[in-house]
Amino acid sequence: MTATTRIQVSRKTRDHLAELAKERGMNIGQLVEALAAEQPTAAQRAERLAANRELARKLIGIEISDEEFDQAPDIFGNICKVAADKIKVAGSDAV
């Protein structure tokens, strides 16, 4: 059996959680666990970001720095631009 703990919330919040839980066919504890599982911590988000960047580097086959990833809000467009620029530089170095 898993250890449990109590949390204190206002009655209004408790009632809201109870209604949400009922709608989903679960109890409040299960609902809180599900909601918590949907929200990764900062460390988990950073780990996922690092893993995704490493995968992108492997798939593209070109080293892209974290700074280059961060340069544009459109990450996929940024990856393509950075990769194309790096290929151009590598190609001109070979000539």
mmCIF file with all atom_site columns, C-alpha atoms in Angstrom, residues 10-72:
data_model
loop_
_atom_site.group_PDB
_atom_site.id
_atom_site.type_symbol
_atom_site.label_atom_id
_atom_site.label_alt_id
_atom_site.label_comp_id
_atom_site.label_asym_id
_atom_site.label_entity_id
_atom_site.label_seq_id
_atom_site.pdbx_PDB_ins_code
_atom_site.Cartn_x
_atom_site.Cartn_y
_atom_site.Cartn_z
_atom_site.occupancy
_atom_site.B_iso_or_equiv
_atom_site.pdbx_formal_charge
_atom_site.auth_seq_id
_atom_site.auth_comp_id
_atom_site.auth_asym_id
_atom_site.auth_atom_id
_atom_site.pdbx_PDB_model_num
ATOM 1  C CA . SER A 1 10 ? -10.693 25.578 0.979   1.00 0.00 ? 10 SER A CA 1
ATOM 2  C CA . ARG A 1 11 ? -14.124 23.946 0.939   1.00 0.00 ? 11 ARG A CA 1
ATOM 3  C CA . LYS A 1 12 ? -14.790 25.620 -2.382  1.00 0.00 ? 12 LYS A CA 1
ATOM 4  C CA . THR A 1 13 ? -11.681 24.010 -3.870  1.00 0.00 ? 13 THR A CA 1
ATOM 5  C CA . ARG A 1 14 ? -12.492 20.641 -2.290  1.00 0.00 ? 14 ARG A CA 1
ATOM 6  C CA . ASP A 1 15 ? -15.999 20.758 -3.737  1.00 0.00 ? 15 ASP A CA 1
ATOM 7  C CA . HIS A 1 16 ? -14.642 21.695 -7.147  1.00 0.00 ? 16 HIS A CA 1
ATOM 8  C CA . LEU A 1 17 ? -12.131 18.823 -7.031  1.00 0.00 ? 17 LEU A CA 1
ATOM 9  C CA . ALA A 1 18 ? -14.869 16.431 -5.918  1.00 0.00 ? 18 ALA A CA 1
ATOM 10 C CA . GLU A 1 19 ? -17.050 17.437 -8.868  1.00 0.00 ? 19 GLU A CA 1
ATOM 11 C CA . LEU A 1 20 ? -14.186 17.082 -11.338 1.00 0.00 ? 20 LEU A CA 1
ATOM 12 C CA . ALA A 1 21 ? -13.275 13.696 -9.877  1.00 0.00 ? 21 ALA A CA 1
ATOM 13 C CA . LYS A 1 22 ? -16.866 12.464 -10.077 1.00 0.00 ? 22 LYS A CA 1
ATOM 14 C CA . GLU A 1 23 ? -17.111 13.563 -13.732 1.00 0.00 ? 23 GLU A CA 1
ATOM 15 C CA . ARG A 1 24 ? -13.992 11.525 -14.477 1.00 0.00 ? 24 ARG A CA 1
ATOM 16 C CA . GLY A 1 25 ? -15.042 8.470  -12.511 1.00 0.00 ? 25 GLY A CA 1
ATOM 17 C CA . MET A 1 26 ? -12.368 8.768  -9.830  1.00 0.00 ? 26 MET A CA 1
ATOM 18 C CA . ASN A 1 27 ? -11.888 9.968  -6.298  1.00 0.00 ? 27 ASN A CA 1
ATOM 19 C CA . ILE A 1 28 ? -10.230 13.249 -5.307  1.00 0.00 ? 28 ILE A CA 1
ATOM 20 C CA . GLY A 1 29 ? -6.913  11.552 -4.524  1.00 0.00 ? 29 GLY A CA 1
ATOM 21 C CA . GLN A 1 30 ? -6.793  9.935  -7.959  1.00 0.00 ? 30 GLN A CA 1
ATOM 22 C CA . LEU A 1 31 ? -7.697  13.259 -9.571  1.00 0.00 ? 31 LEU A CA 1
ATOM 23 C CA . VAL A 1 32 ? -4.935  15.116 -7.734  1.00 0.00 ? 32 VAL A CA 1
ATOM 24 C CA . GLU A 1 33 ? -2.429  12.415 -8.729  1.00 0.00 ? 33 GLU A CA 1
ATOM 25 C CA . ALA A 1 34 ? -3.537  12.654 -12.376 1.00 0.00 ? 34 ALA A CA 1
ATOM 26 C CA . LEU A 1 35 ? -3.313  16.452 -12.356 1.00 0.00 ? 35 LEU A CA 1
ATOM 27 C CA . ALA A 1 36 ? 0.139   16.344 -10.757 1.00 0.00 ? 36 ALA A CA 1
ATOM 28 C CA . ALA A 1 37 ? 1.348   13.788 -13.311 1.00 0.00 ? 37 ALA A CA 1
ATOM 29 C CA . GLU A 1 38 ? 0.295   16.140 -16.129 1.00 0.00 ? 38 GLU A CA 1
ATOM 30 C CA . GLN A 1 39 ? 2.533   18.926 -14.799 1.00 0.00 ? 39 GLN A CA 1
ATOM 31 C CA . PRO A 1 40 ? 6.247   18.161 -15.133 1.00 0.00 ? 40 PRO A CA 1
ATOM 32 C CA . THR A 1 41 ? 8.681   19.852 -12.786 1.00 0.00 ? 41 THR A CA 1
ATOM 33 C CA . ALA A 1 42 ? 11.281  22.319 -14.056 1.00 0.00 ? 42 ALA A CA 1
ATOM 34 C CA . ALA A 1 43 ? 13.899  19.567 -13.814 1.00 0.00 ? 43 ALA A CA 1
ATOM 35 C CA . GLN A 1 44 ? 11.719  17.168 -15.814 1.00 0.00 ? 44 GLN A CA 1
ATOM 36 C CA . ARG A 1 45 ? 11.081  19.827 -18.495 1.00 0.00 ? 45 ARG A CA 1
ATOM 37 C CA . ALA A 1 46 ? 14.816  20.556 -18.724 1.00 0.00 ? 46 ALA A CA 1
ATOM 38 C CA . GLU A 1 47 ? 15.583  16.833 -19.006 1.00 0.00 ? 47 GLU A CA 1
ATOM 39 C CA . ARG A 1 48 ? 12.975  16.413 -21.758 1.00 0.00 ? 48 ARG A CA 1
ATOM 40 C CA . LEU A 1 49 ? 14.323  19.450 -23.621 1.00 0.00 ? 49 LEU A CA 1
ATOM 41 C CA . ALA A 1 50 ? 17.891  18.129 -23.466 1.00 0.00 ? 50 ALA A CA 1
ATOM 42 C CA . ALA A 1 51 ? 16.767  14.711 -24.690 1.00 0.00 ? 51 ALA A CA 1
ATOM 43 C CA . ASN A 1 52 ? 14.756  16.232 -27.546 1.00 0.00 ? 52 ASN A CA 1
ATOM 44 C CA . ARG A 1 53 ? 17.692  18.392 -28.591 1.00 0.00 ? 53 ARG A CA 1
ATOM 45 C CA . GLU A 1 54 ? 20.037  15.403 -28.549 1.00 0.00 ? 54 GLU A CA 1
ATOM 46 C CA . LEU A 1 55 ? 17.591  13.414 -30.665 1.00 0.00 ? 55 LEU A CA 1
ATOM 47 C CA . ALA A 1 56 ? 17.325  16.296 -33.142 1.00 0.00 ? 56 ALA A CA 1
ATOM 48 C CA . ARG A 1 57 ? 21.117  16.473 -33.361 1.00 0.00 ? 57 ARG A CA 1
ATOM 49 C CA . LYS A 1 58 ? 21.328  12.733 -34.072 1.00 0.00 ? 58 LYS A CA 1
ATOM 50 C CA . LEU A 1 59 ? 18.559  12.827 -36.670 1.00 0.00 ? 59 LEU A CA 1
ATOM 51 C CA . ILE A 1 60 ? 20.037  15.801 -38.493 1.00 0.00 ? 60 ILE A CA 1
ATOM 52 C CA . GLY A 1 61 ? 23.599  14.581 -38.173 1.00 0.00 ? 61 GLY A CA 1
ATOM 53 C CA . ILE A 1 62 ? 24.913  18.066 -37.492 1.00 0.00 ? 62 ILE A CA 1
ATOM 54 C CA . GLU A 1 63 ? 25.997  19.505 -34.164 1.00 0.00 ? 63 GLU A CA 1
ATOM 55 C CA . ILE A 1 64 ? 23.753  22.398 -33.133 1.00 0.00 ? 64 ILE A CA 1
ATOM 56 C CA . SER A 1 65 ? 24.499  24.278 -29.921 1.00 0.00 ? 65 SER A CA 1
ATOM 57 C CA . ASP A 1 66 ? 21.890  25.018 -27.284 1.00 0.00 ? 66 ASP A CA 1
ATOM 58 C CA . GLU A 1 67 ? 22.365  28.711 -28.090 1.00 0.00 ? 67 GLU A CA 1
ATOM 59 C CA . GLU A 1 68 ? 21.487  28.018 -31.715 1.00 0.00 ? 68 GLU A CA 1
ATOM 60 C CA . PHE A 1 69 ? 18.385  26.133 -30.610 1.00 0.00 ? 69 PHE A CA 1
ATOM 61 C CA . ASP A 1 70 ? 17.384  29.131 -28.500 1.00 0.00 ? 70 ASP A CA 1
ATOM 62 C CA . GLN A 1 71 ? 17.849  31.759 -31.222 1.00 0.00 ? 71 GLN A CA 1
ATOM 63 C CA . ALA A 1 72 ? 14.428  31.466 -32.825 1.00 0.00 ? 72 ALA A CA 1
#
